[in-house]
Amino acid sequence: MFLSTLLFFRFERTAKCPRPAPPRPRQHLPAASLRPGPDGRVRSPSCPLGGARAGGGSPRGPSLSPSARANFRSCSVPLPGDARAAVRAPPSLRRPRRRAGRAGGLLLRGIGLTAAPGGPFLPTMAAPAQPKKIVAPTVSQINAEFVTQLACKYWAPHIKKKSPFDIKVIEDIYEKEIVKSRFAIRKIMLLEFSQYLENYLWMNYSPEVSSKAYLMSICCMVNEKFRENVPAWETFKKKPDHFPFFFKCILKAALAETDGEFSLHEQTVLLLFLDHCFNSLEVDLIRSQVQQLISLPMWMGLQPARLELELKKTPKLRKFWNLIKKNDEKMDPEAREQSFQERRFLSQLIQKFISVLKSVPLSEPVTMDKVHYCERFIELMIDLEALLPTRRWFNTILDDSHLLVHCYLSNLVHREEDGHLFSQRAAFAHFPELYDFALSNVAEVDTRESLVKFFGPLSSNTLHQVASYLCLLPILPKNEDTTFDKEFLLELLVSRHERRISQIQQLNQMPLYPTEKIIWDENIVPTEYYSGEGCLALPKLNLQFLTLHDYLLRNFNLFRLESTYEIRQDIEDSVSRMKPWQSEYGGVVFGGWARMAQPIVAFTVVEVAKPNIGENWPTRVRADVTINLNVRDHIKDEWEGLRKHDVCFLVTVRPTKPYGTKFDRRRPFIEQIGLVYVRGCEIQGMLDDKGRVIEDGPEPRPNLRGESRTFRVFLDPNQYQQDMTNTIQNGAEDVYETFNIIMRRKPKENNFKAVLETIRNLMNTDCVVPDWLHDIILGYGDPSSAHYSKMPNQIATLDFNDTFLSIEHLKTSFPGHNVKVTVDDPALQIPPFRITFPVRSGKGKKRKDVDGEDEDTEEAKTLIVEPHVIPNRGPYPYNQPKRNTIQFTHTQIEAIRAGMQPGLTMVVGPPGTGKTDVAVQIISNIYHNFPEQRTLIVTHSNQALNQLFEKIMALDIDERHLLRLGHGEEELETEKDFSRYGRVNYVLARRIELLEEVKRLQKSLGVPGDASYTCETAGYFFLYQVMSRWEEYISKVKNKGRTYEEDMEIAEGCFRHIKKIFTQLEEFRASELLRSGLDRSKYLLVKEAKIIAMTCTHAALKRHDLVKLGFKYDNILMEEAAQILEIETFIPLLLQNPQDGFSRLKRWIMIGDHHQLPPVIKNMAFQKYSNMEQSLFTRFVRVGVPTVDLDAQGRARASLCNLYNWRYKNLGNLPHVQLLPEFSTANAGLLYDFQLINVEDFQGVGESEPNPYFYQNLGEAEYVVALFMYMCLLGYPADKISILTTYNGQKHLIRDIINRRCGSNPLIGRPNKVTTVDRFQGQQNDYILLSLVRTRAVGHLRDVRRLVVAMSRARLGLYIFARVSLFQNCFELTPAFSQLTARPLHLHIIPTEPFPTSRKNGERPSHEVQIIKNMPQMANFVYNMYMHLIQTTHHYHQTLLQLPPAMVEEGEEVQSQETELETEEEANPAQADLSSLTDATSSQESSASQTESTPNQTGASSSPEAIPTTSDITATVAGPVTVPAEANASQAVTPAPEETK
């Protein structure tokens, strides 16, 4: 793994790309070598480290045994084909003989983004051993552990009487549990989960008790918290006093001799801890300690000549350096020595690493501790170089140490590199031996071969002198020989001065579609079982980035790899469903079918366009794919509905298994399927009968005959050129003649190519980000610099339109401010209001008077409010403006105010706080204040966008200015079509309506002619006929009578109505000139629409088209910002071309909640290690960008809100939560409004896992469904209940149970939704039934964000089913579960209470409360309740119809049979099968339905009093269903063997 990390380190460190080397062209990953100058800004490429190569060649060097490779876990040692056998050698590292074309090496190869066949930018790792999933211990195993016993004695939170602190406990745990198990993850997991760090280690830490075991224990716990992705520094922030001493002890221990007190394994743990510290600079406590290691004084570690050279480059630094030396002289010796140790720490750490690296033998066995130490050290170096605050000064130290040269010449690795040009002047003037070199032209000496030719013959001393002249090494004293090897000196000079190949060129030549060699390479796409233990050769997304290029490149690499992982899953699923087998004639026969894949009937390449000048790949490659759609109609519609730009995959399979062979998902996929090739393609369109592409548009698609369909697709030109080159030069098979399967993907998950293409286009152009945003996006500078209070163009007066409902509402919205109204008459103090705010410059300090107080404190808190009247818009009711009816809170008003001002506005909206309402009001106010500006709305999902759009339509915004892009507009709950073509149709229809109005007006005025013929003629009519009459009218009525103002207002209103007709016609005039629907839609997008809405996916897909059209916008509003990937948040900023080199963007409003779930990343390695799940919104919050935190929720009861409001700042409740009857009334039939119900193992089984991460819990599933049925039988509407769970497996299990139990039963029905917590984010329902599933380990609910989402979905009732003993001890869940466990853990029901009830929430019920102790009892109760309901209803109808005696006897017989069935079920309640409910209904329901219609036909009257109520039925049930003691004993579930103590 060290190799992977080292190569990736070089990628982080430099900006170079190697040239391809024959015979097999290689492409390597370049990276930016831009280092910051003294001012902190990143400069152009001048990285002093220079020539380190960013990629690796073929491996040459030590191989690893299977055992060593297993220890590498997901780390990497790629091996060539003829060296594969070396892996089976004994566990040693050996150097094989040099062979042609096999340069490179173990250490190097991983970092390098080797030229895997898919392109240059994929970090390469060695083939790891088969990954294994870490199995969490069970509850019984936890309880049996020695650690758990100690926890119960010393620090467990639920233990009241704890033993006093004993340092020996820490020593024993460290030696016996951690060191003895070699830092086993399982042991550390147990300790961390027991709150060892919070309740024992740090609580009792002090310098007096500090020891090696104490330090190491704390570091292990912090590392484990980072591995589990839970907050790690909260404990230290609560007690920060001893942290400086603790940190200094860590630094000292990290530099200790490995044969001394600390072993190399322990120092590896310390390195990981330090890496976490450097990546947590947003924490003040950590930053205060770390910045002492990475400031300018650390240059003390430079050699004198290099120090002098650096100070000479920047004269300003010399002044600081002199000041540092003066301050050092004033310090006492002890403090000065301590300061010197901190400054030299990283330099000494590098030297320690070099000594460890050199200690690795050439051929003898090597301990994996050394390899793991080197891996972690290189990871630390990468992270230090990736962050601007650490890179600024450390970069020079790293360069001066020549770390990379040492690595590449070590016994672990061999390398070939690229570099930059050498200073020929220095060679000519000072080294006569290089005379020929100095006279050569640049092109002759920029390659490795030429540099080795000139420098190779020189002696070691001469090479040292050249290096010292360049300040690379200390000066060589006279008459002394150098101590450096010639190989090192030669490598040092050559590696720094090779030519760099353009990074952009490498990007442009890279295929964007992954191929089979990348998709199934575990070295490139890590496995889903990544545990978080090891380090990987992957970029990280942390707080800061060096440049926009660095930002885009990191996101490009990670997004491509994550997409490749998802593609692999889809291909494996679809192709395996098709069951390709080998036919008896050697061909392929498909034994199954797949919805997302079809066999290819014919494939033909129809066009290969000529390359552009300077390129060697075709500009366009098109092909035709023919398939036979002999499938169901809805699947056929899906295939025919493939749109332009949809991505599909062409697959070649050559199975070797005979017909009928079963596929084993546990075995490798490719071997079983016989998959050979995978290539991507992009749909252009489906062909019609004449072979023409059917274009997307408003016109209906033609109906094609038959089942054969042909699609025109675009192939990747770069990949096509590589394949054809391989075919011609190497005689390889033509890939494009072999495809036999085409696979499509779900549209929502298939935007990867468009995003990658967009990122690549951005890297090829100048990314013009607004100046006020640039530094914040990169993560440095003042995080509040883009807040409106610090913007130079802050607006003083704003029209809040209909935001305020009254003057009292306005005053309460600005607490602490003095509100001055310009009119004194209360009758005139009515909305709308214009407010003038005091505007002060955000820069510099406030001026202070003589007394030191702010001069303008009073003025700063004074608001000038001016009521104004909206001009009369016309005489008709539809002319009246729509008004807001929401009484916004003061924090919502602050968010609206900030959104109206220029700059960056971030609104944190907890659940139920009205985020969407705030967003809509901001959009409306911007629309009215700045009518010439255009606003872009971006959301994560179509659902959120449609909710936003529906609320916008309800406000005073002209619908002709609204446009909804994308394909989600079909879900809008309105008859109006806001899509591009829908708006075109609206304009054309509206034009005809308005011309009819003109015709009526013309007729009323008696003007001859046809003024309503076109928009143009209507314009002339308005100008010459209407305006002239209006001006004449104005001149005549001026100053006539007392009521002139009132009459004039009415008249002007009528005129405004008429004028608006002609204004709209003038805007619609372009529709007459543009004839095609496409041109008209483009015009609407670019010119007419003022509010344009789209998803982030659509923005990425259509960026190129939007920029090409000249799309412009001034403001961006993003909803669900915390759920959008970082790069998908960034792309919408750049959907327009800059104006005169500047972006016209004025406002960026981001609304989201980083305390809820982040973007979905399926691959655990990218999610955990690379932090890819971090949204830009979350990163801004971490950096410290000011936010407006909404603080009043109106969704849930106050008691339910308490389960999650601890996660937010001062989250309270809106008044209606306390006042409305639905919130104050109790939940009928249930004693509590929320309850945690403990579910023990059912039939000895708790959670199960039939497939990886596919967790199920049958006991909980049955219990949840039983409660749902109970509520429905009481009268709860089924659509008001949703069932949630934390795992997909449980979701499918619950759906299956509902289908069996009650899915088709009209008395019960189906719940509103059965889905996962993650999928339900952003939605709500009155009653939520939640299953937590897990019984062995807490699982991903330990992520507090998921807990917040789960707790905040319910409005009136939340009922959670879980294993209480597991979840109540989890530290992160304590705030919620402490409230849940305060109530009884058995379900309390009131079966005789009708729905709805009049009982107030919290009141003692008048009906009897029944306690349900387990799932079988609940299932039995619901069954009896249901049967009594059926029987009572049946008897009621029999009585009502006065049936003959024979019929009554038959009914009694049926009843007796049902009673016998009920008795049998009661005898064995644990086996009660609710599936008979539907069967029991079938015959009796049919007769009941017949009898229901009979009274109406015969005229019989039905009395409401005669109909039995639910309370009558449940009163009958409540008695018999109570389970006796004997039955309870029979229901006791036998524990599983491993749970028996």
PDB file of C-alpha atoms in Angstrom, residues 1237-1243 1245-1246 1256-1271 1283-1285 1289-1302 1308 1314 1329-1333 1359-1362 1387 1412 1414-1423 1465 1469-1477 1533:
ATOM      1  CA  ILE A1237     -40.822  -0.438  22.093  1.00  0.00           C
ATOM      2  CA  ASN A1238     -38.266  -3.095  22.971  1.00  0.00           C
ATOM      3  CA  VAL A1239     -38.292  -6.092  20.602  1.00  0.00           C
ATOM      4  CA  GLU A1240     -36.468  -9.231  21.690  1.00  0.00           C
ATOM      5  CA  ASP A1241     -35.440 -12.090  19.425  1.00  0.00           C
ATOM      6  CA  PHE A1242     -38.318 -13.827  17.689  1.00  0.00           C
ATOM      7  CA  GLN A1243     -37.917 -17.609  17.653  1.00  0.00           C
ATOM      8  CA  VAL A1245     -33.416 -14.800  15.813  1.00  0.00           C
ATOM      9  CA  GLY A1246     -32.732 -11.070  15.909  1.00  0.00           C
ATOM     10  CA  GLN A1256     -33.680  -7.819   8.212  1.00  0.00           C
ATOM     11  CA  ASN A1257     -35.434  -8.386  11.518  1.00  0.00           C
ATOM     12  CA  LEU A1258     -38.585 -10.491  11.283  1.00  0.00           C
ATOM     13  CA  GLY A1259     -39.728  -9.799  14.848  1.00  0.00           C
ATOM     14  CA  GLU A1260     -39.652  -6.036  14.365  1.00  0.00           C
ATOM     15  CA  ALA A1261     -41.262  -6.262  10.937  1.00  0.00           C
ATOM     16  CA  GLU A1262     -44.209  -8.274  12.247  1.00  0.00           C
ATOM     17  CA  TYR A1263     -44.571  -5.966  15.260  1.00  0.00           C
ATOM     18  CA  VAL A1264     -44.602  -2.836  13.085  1.00  0.00           C
ATOM     19  CA  VAL A1265     -47.234  -4.273  10.747  1.00  0.00           C
ATOM     20  CA  ALA A1266     -49.348  -5.429  13.688  1.00  0.00           C
ATOM     21  CA  LEU A1267     -49.366  -1.911  15.167  1.00  0.00           C
ATOM     22  CA  PHE A1268     -50.234  -0.461  11.766  1.00  0.00           C
ATOM     23  CA  MET A1269     -53.200  -2.860  11.462  1.00  0.00           C
ATOM     24  CA  TYR A1270     -54.305  -2.020  14.994  1.00  0.00           C
ATOM     25  CA  MET A1271     -54.324   1.704  14.222  1.00  0.00           C
ATOM     26  CA  ILE A1283     -43.520   2.917   8.014  1.00  0.00           C
ATOM     27  CA  LEU A1284     -39.802   3.680   7.993  1.00  0.00           C
ATOM     28  CA  THR A1285     -36.742   1.567   8.560  1.00  0.00           C
ATOM     29  CA  GLY A1289     -33.656  -5.384   3.565  1.00  0.00           C
ATOM     30  CA  GLN A1290     -36.149  -4.536   6.291  1.00  0.00           C
ATOM     31  CA  LYS A1291     -38.088  -2.306   3.900  1.00  0.00           C
ATOM     32  CA  HIS A1292     -38.617  -5.214   1.493  1.00  0.00           C
ATOM     33  CA  LEU A1293     -39.515  -7.557   4.346  1.00  0.00           C
ATOM     34  CA  ILE A1294     -42.166  -5.182   5.709  1.00  0.00           C
ATOM     35  CA  ARG A1295     -43.630  -4.711   2.235  1.00  0.00           C
ATOM     36  CA  ASP A1296     -43.884  -8.475   1.835  1.00  0.00           C
ATOM     37  CA  ILE A1297     -45.646  -8.819   5.194  1.00  0.00           C
ATOM     38  CA  ILE A1298     -48.087  -6.026   4.356  1.00  0.00           C
ATOM     39  CA  ASN A1299     -48.877  -7.671   1.023  1.00  0.00           C
ATOM     40  CA  ARG A1300     -49.657 -10.932   2.841  1.00  0.00           C
ATOM     41  CA  ARG A1301     -51.484  -9.518   5.837  1.00  0.00           C
ATOM     42  CA  CYS A1302     -53.521  -6.575   4.743  1.00  0.00           C
ATOM     43  CA  ILE A1308     -57.049  -1.880   6.669  1.00  0.00           C
ATOM     44  CA  VAL A1314     -42.948   1.900   3.375  1.00  0.00           C
ATOM     45  CA  LEU A1329     -43.682   3.615  12.732  1.00  0.00           C
ATOM     46  CA  LEU A1330     -39.908   3.156  12.761  1.00  0.00           C
ATOM     47  CA  SER A1331     -37.938  -0.100  12.795  1.00  0.00           C
ATOM     48  CA  LEU A1332     -34.233   0.167  13.702  1.00  0.00           C
ATOM     49  CA  VAL A1333     -33.529  -3.484  12.726  1.00  0.00           C
ATOM     50  CA  TYR A1359     -43.363   4.645  17.582  1.00  0.00           C
ATOM     51  CA  ILE A1360     -39.904   3.087  17.427  1.00  0.00           C
ATOM     52  CA  PHE A1361     -39.199  -0.644  17.467  1.00  0.00           C
ATOM     53  CA  ALA A1362     -35.662  -1.572  18.487  1.00  0.00           C
ATOM     54  CA  LEU A1387     -46.308  -0.829  24.045  1.00  0.00           C
ATOM     55  CA  ILE A1412     -48.344  -5.443  25.132  1.00  0.00           C
ATOM     56  CA  ASN A1414     -44.063  -8.822  22.920  1.00  0.00           C
ATOM     57  CA  MET A1415     -44.791  -9.213  19.228  1.00  0.00           C
ATOM     58  CA  PRO A1416     -46.748 -12.523  19.403  1.00  0.00           C
ATOM     59  CA  GLN A1417     -49.119 -10.994  21.940  1.00  0.00           C
ATOM     60  CA  MET A1418     -49.703  -7.982  19.675  1.00  0.00           C
ATOM     61  CA  ALA A1419     -50.268 -10.181  16.641  1.00  0.00           C
ATOM     62  CA  ASN A1420     -52.741 -12.302  18.595  1.00  0.00           C
ATOM     63  CA  PHE A1421     -54.575  -9.233  19.835  1.00  0.00           C
ATOM     64  CA  VAL A1422     -54.916  -7.695  16.382  1.00  0.00           C
ATOM     65  CA  TYR A1423     -56.153 -10.977  14.943  1.00  0.00           C
ATOM     66  CA  GLU A1465     -54.641 -19.335  17.536  1.00  0.00           C
ATOM     67  CA  PRO A1469     -50.041 -17.222  19.992  1.00  0.00           C
ATOM     68  CA  ALA A1470     -46.393 -17.227  19.026  1.00  0.00           C
ATOM     69  CA  GLN A1471     -47.363 -18.910  15.761  1.00  0.00           C
ATOM     70  CA  ALA A1472     -50.362 -16.676  15.037  1.00  0.00           C
ATOM     71  CA  ASP A1473     -50.547 -16.241  11.316  1.00  0.00           C
ATOM     72  CA  LEU A1474     -52.174 -12.994  10.302  1.00  0.00           C
ATOM     73  CA  SER A1475     -52.272 -14.072   6.689  1.00  0.00           C
ATOM     74  CA  SER A1476     -55.698 -15.575   7.337  1.00  0.00           C
ATOM     75  CA  LEU A1477     -57.145 -12.093   7.784  1.00  0.00           C
ATOM     76  CA  VAL A1533     -38.482 -16.709  23.199  1.00  0.00           C
TER      77      VAL A1533
END
